[in-house]
XYZ file of C-alpha atoms in Angstrom:
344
model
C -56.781 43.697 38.407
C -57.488 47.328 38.006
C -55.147 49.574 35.646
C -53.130 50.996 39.107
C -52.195 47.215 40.014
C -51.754 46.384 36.049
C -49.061 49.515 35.703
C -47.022 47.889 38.578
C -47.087 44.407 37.657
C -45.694 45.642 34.056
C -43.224 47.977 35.800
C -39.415 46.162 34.495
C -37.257 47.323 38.159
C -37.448 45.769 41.380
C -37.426 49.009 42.769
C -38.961 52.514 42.149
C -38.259 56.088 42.960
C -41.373 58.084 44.233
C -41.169 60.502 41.119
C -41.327 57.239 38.610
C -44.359 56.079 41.105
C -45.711 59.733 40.203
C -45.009 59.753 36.380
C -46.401 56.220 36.060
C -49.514 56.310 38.341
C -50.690 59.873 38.969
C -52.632 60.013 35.119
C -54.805 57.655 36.692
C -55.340 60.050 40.046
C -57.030 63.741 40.162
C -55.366 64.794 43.284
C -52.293 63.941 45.431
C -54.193 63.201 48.533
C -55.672 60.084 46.518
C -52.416 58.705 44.861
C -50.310 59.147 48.303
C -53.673 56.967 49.927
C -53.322 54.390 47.101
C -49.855 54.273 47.640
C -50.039 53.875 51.701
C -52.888 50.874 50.789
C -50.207 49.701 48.400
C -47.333 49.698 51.569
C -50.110 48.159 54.043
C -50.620 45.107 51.586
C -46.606 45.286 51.255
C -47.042 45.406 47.813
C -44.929 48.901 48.223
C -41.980 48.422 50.791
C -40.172 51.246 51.942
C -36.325 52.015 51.014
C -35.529 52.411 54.372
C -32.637 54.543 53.517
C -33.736 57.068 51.203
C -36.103 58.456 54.115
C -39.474 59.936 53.107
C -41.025 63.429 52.193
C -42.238 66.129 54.742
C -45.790 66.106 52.626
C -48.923 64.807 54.257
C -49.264 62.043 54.099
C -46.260 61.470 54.032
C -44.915 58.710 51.042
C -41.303 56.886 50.658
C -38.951 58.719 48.510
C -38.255 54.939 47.251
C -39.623 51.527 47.041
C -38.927 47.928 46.463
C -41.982 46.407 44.332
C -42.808 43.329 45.743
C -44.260 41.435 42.366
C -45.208 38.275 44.598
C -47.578 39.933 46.626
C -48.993 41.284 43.335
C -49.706 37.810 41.923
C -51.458 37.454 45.168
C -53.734 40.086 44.502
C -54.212 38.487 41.397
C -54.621 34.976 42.110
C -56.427 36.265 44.603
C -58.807 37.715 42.065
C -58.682 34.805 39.846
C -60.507 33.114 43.124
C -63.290 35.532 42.972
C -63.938 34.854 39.012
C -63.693 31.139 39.446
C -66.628 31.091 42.339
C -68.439 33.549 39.686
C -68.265 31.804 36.598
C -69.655 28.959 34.970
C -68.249 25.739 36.171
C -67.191 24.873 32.823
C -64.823 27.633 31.837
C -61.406 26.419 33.322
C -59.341 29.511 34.166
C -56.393 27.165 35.603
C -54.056 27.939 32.691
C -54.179 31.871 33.786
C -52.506 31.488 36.888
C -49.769 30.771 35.181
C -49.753 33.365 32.325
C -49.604 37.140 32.487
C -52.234 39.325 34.007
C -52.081 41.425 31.088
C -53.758 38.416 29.179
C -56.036 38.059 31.587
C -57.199 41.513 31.418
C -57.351 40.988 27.430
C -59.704 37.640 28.121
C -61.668 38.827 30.758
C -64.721 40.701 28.778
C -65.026 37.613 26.527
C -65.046 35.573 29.170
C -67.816 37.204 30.865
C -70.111 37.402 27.466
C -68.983 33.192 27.408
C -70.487 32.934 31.381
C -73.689 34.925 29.754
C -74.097 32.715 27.136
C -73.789 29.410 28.823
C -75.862 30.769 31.878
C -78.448 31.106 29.506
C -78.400 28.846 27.018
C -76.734 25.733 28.108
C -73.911 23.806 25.733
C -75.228 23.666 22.040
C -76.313 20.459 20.196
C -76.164 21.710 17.057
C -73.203 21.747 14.758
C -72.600 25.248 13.191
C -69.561 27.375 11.488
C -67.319 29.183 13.348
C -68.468 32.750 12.359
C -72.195 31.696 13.623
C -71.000 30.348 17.135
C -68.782 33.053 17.059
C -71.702 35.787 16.720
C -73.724 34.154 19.763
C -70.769 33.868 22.193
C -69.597 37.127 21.802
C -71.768 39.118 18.896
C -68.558 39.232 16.787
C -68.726 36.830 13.914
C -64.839 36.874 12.886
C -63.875 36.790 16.682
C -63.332 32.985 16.709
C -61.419 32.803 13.773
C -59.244 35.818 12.996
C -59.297 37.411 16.599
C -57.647 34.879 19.066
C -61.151 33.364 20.067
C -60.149 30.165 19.171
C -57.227 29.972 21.466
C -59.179 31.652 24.092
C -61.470 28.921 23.891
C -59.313 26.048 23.957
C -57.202 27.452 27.302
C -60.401 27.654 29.435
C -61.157 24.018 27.698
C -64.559 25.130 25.996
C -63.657 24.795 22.499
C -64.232 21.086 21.393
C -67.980 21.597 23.753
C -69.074 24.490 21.751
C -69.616 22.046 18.686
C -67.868 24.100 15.781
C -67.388 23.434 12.692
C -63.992 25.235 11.317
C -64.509 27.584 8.288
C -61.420 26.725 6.219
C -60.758 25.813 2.694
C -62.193 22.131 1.666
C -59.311 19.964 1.747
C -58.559 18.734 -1.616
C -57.758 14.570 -2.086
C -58.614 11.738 -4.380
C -59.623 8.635 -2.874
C -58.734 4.892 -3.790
C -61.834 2.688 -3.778
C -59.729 0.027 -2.984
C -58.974 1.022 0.471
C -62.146 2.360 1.582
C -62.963 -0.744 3.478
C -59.741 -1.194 5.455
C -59.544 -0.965 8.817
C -56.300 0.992 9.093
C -55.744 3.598 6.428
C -52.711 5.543 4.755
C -52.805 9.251 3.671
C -50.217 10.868 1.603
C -50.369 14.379 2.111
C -47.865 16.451 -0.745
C -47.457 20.133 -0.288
C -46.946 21.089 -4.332
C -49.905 20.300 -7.328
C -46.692 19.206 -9.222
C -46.562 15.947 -7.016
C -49.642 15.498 -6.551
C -50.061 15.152 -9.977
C -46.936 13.160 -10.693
C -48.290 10.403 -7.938
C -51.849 10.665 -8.844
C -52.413 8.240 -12.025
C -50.438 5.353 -9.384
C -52.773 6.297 -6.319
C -54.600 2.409 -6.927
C -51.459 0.891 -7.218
C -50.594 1.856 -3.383
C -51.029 0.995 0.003
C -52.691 4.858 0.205
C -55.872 5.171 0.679
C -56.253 9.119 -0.403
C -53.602 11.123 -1.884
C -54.257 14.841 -0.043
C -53.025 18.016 -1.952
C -51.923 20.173 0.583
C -51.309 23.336 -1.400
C -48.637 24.573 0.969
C -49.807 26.034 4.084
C -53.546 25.893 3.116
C -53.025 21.990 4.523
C -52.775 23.444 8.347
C -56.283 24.926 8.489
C -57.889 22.449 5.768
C -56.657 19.521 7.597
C -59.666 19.764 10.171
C -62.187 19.445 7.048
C -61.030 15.406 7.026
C -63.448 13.964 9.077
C -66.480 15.463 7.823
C -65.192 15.278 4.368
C -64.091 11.281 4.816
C -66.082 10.306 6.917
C -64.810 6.488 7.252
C -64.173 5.000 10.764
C -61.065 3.263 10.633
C -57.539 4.371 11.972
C -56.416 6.847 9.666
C -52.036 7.352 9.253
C -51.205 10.559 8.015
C -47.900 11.002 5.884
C -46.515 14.670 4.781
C -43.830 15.103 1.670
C -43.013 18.568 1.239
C -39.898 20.996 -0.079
C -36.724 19.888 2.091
C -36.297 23.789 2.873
C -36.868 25.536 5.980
C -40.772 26.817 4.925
C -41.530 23.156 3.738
C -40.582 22.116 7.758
C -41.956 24.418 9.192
C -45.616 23.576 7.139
C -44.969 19.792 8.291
C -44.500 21.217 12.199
C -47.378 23.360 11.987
C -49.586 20.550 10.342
C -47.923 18.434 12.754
C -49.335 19.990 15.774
C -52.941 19.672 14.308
C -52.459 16.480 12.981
C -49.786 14.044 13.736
C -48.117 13.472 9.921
C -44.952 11.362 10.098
C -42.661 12.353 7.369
C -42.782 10.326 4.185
C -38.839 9.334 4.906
C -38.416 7.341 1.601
C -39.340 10.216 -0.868
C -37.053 12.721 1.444
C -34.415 10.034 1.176
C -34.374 10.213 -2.249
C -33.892 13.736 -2.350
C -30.518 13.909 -0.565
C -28.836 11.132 -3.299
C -29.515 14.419 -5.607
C -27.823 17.849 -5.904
C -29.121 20.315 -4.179
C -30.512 23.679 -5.641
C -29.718 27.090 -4.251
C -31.273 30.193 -3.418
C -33.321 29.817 -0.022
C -30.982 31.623 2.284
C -33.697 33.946 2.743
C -35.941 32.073 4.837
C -36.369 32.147 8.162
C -34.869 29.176 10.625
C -37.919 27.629 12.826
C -35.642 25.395 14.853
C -38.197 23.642 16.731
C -39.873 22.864 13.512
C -35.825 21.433 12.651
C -35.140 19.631 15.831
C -38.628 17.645 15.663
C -38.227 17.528 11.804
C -34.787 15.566 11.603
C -35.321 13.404 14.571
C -37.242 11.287 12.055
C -33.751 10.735 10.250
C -30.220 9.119 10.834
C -27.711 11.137 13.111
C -25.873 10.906 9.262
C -28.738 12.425 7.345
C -29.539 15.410 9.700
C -26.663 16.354 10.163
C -26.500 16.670 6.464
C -30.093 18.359 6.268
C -28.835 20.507 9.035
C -25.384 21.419 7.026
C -27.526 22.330 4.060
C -30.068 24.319 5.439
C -27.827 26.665 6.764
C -25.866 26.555 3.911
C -29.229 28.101 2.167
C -29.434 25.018 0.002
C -33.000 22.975 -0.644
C -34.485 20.192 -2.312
C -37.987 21.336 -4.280
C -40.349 18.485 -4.328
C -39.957 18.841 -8.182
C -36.608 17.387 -8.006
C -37.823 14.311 -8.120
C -38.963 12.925 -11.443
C -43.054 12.007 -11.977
C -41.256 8.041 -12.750
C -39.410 8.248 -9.372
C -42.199 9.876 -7.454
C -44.426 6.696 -8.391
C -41.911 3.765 -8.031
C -40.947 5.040 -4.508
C -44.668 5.448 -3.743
C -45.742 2.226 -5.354
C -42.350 0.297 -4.159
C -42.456 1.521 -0.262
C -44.858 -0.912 2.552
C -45.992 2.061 4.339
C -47.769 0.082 6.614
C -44.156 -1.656 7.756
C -42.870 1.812 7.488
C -45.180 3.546 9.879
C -45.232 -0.174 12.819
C -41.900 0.233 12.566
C -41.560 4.018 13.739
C -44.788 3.058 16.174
């Protein structure tokens, strides 16, 4: 899609007068001889359709004086170009989920993608296992692309990313293991957003049906997370718990961990929060209400709705609230394995 088509698609009205199509369009034309021709291909595609009533000018050629965009036979164009790239590109770079996204991202994607086609072309899928920053570097000779520049994402929409064998550069995710579990083959893991309670519940970690206690250091957890498998490497099937503040940056760190790594919340330790006062003094933050909806769908109707009352209320439980001698006996006391077949 070329930046003529691009300025049309992005154009808000269903209809445009011809000095709009002028102001908009003519920076991109040296004389009017070639805008009024674009603008008659644009009418003979009926991408441009004439406002019968307004009439047209005496100039030659002659051009409407108004127009009804047709945006439909724009995406056709588009689609139509979409075509073109799929028969051009490597087999393996998907480009179904642009069909239904905004040209304007395709535009964006479109020079990485073509430095992707190169490099596959070429080179074939990688064996090896490197960091991000390397792969990044051969794919598109930008070594922070992939990680701070959206190449991640790019990568998983056209369905390359888990073929381009990566390993994430994130922080090493920080846990202490109990020996006692190592062998089982289904395995509990605590993960606790605060260093408070991770300290408070580390001295009982043997004494549980856990077999690591994960500190997730707030939102560090969401990128460290994808360190686990190299960094415990033990095939079983591993059930992921998350106990964080009960305020509205503690969900949303549980929805965003969530969405990486499925983490039911640890109900029994929230539970235990909400038979306490709450503090004050988080009206501040922000309100993520997915994050809320999927958050207290874990609870009773009775205990959302109270969640829900104190949220907005700018109330919060801190972890902290709970003492290191309740943190343990509801950790040591709970059968998280019927916990976790029961929510199953």
């Amino acid at each position: 899609m070329d930046e003529v088509t691009k300025r049309l698609t992005e154009f808000s009205k269903k209809t445009i007068e011809l000095g709009e199509l002028e102001k908009l369009l003519t920076p991109f034309f040296q004389t009017y001889e070639t805008f009024a021709d674009r603008i008659l291909q644009f009418e003979k595609e009926n991408v441009l359709i004439m406002v019968r009533s307004t009439g047209r000018t005496t100039r030659t050629p002659s051009l409407a004086l108004k127009y009804r965009i047709n945006k439909s036979a724009l995406s056709g164009n588009y689609h139509k170009e979409l075509q073109r790239y799929r028969a051009k590109l490597h087999t393996a770079i998907n480009l179904d989920g642009y069909y239904r996204a905004d040209p304007s991202l395709w535009e964006k994607h479109l020079p990485y993608l073509l430095k992707i086609d190169r490099y596959l072309k070429t080179h074939g899928f990688p064996t090896d296992l490197v960091p991000a920053p390397e792969r990044s570097y051969e794919l598109v000779e930008d070594e922070k692309w992939i990680d701070e520049k959206g190449g991640k994402e790019l990568l998983e929409k056209i369905g390359l990313y888990a073929r381009l064998t990566i390993i994430p550069v994130s922080d090493p995710l920080m846990f202490a293991i109990n020996p006692l579990k190592l062998n089982e083959k289904e395995q509990y893991h605590l993960i606790v957003e605060n260093k408070t309670t991770y300290q408070g519940l580390l001295p009982v970690l043997k004494e549980t049906d856990c077999a690591t206690l994960i500190y997730g250091c707030g939102k560090a957890v969401v990128k460290s997370i994808e360190q686990f498998p190299m960094q415990y490497p033990i095939s079983a099937k591993h059930h992921f718990l998350y106990f964080g503040d009960l305020d509205r940056e503690g969900l949303s760190i549980w929805y965003s961990l969530n969405q990486k790594q499925a983490a039911r919340p640890a109900l029994p330790f929230y539970q235990a929060c909400l038979k306490k006062a709450p503090a004050v003094g988080k009206a501040y933050q922000r309100s993520r209400s997915v994050a809320e909806d999927q958050f207290l769908a874990c609870f009773s109707e009775q205990q959302a709705e109270r969640i829900r009352t104190m949220l907005h209320d700018g109330k919060y439980y801190p972890q902290e609230i709970l003492k290191t001698r309740e943190l343990q006996h509801i950790w040591r006391g709970t059968d998280w394995k019927s916990l976790i077949c029961a929510k199953s």
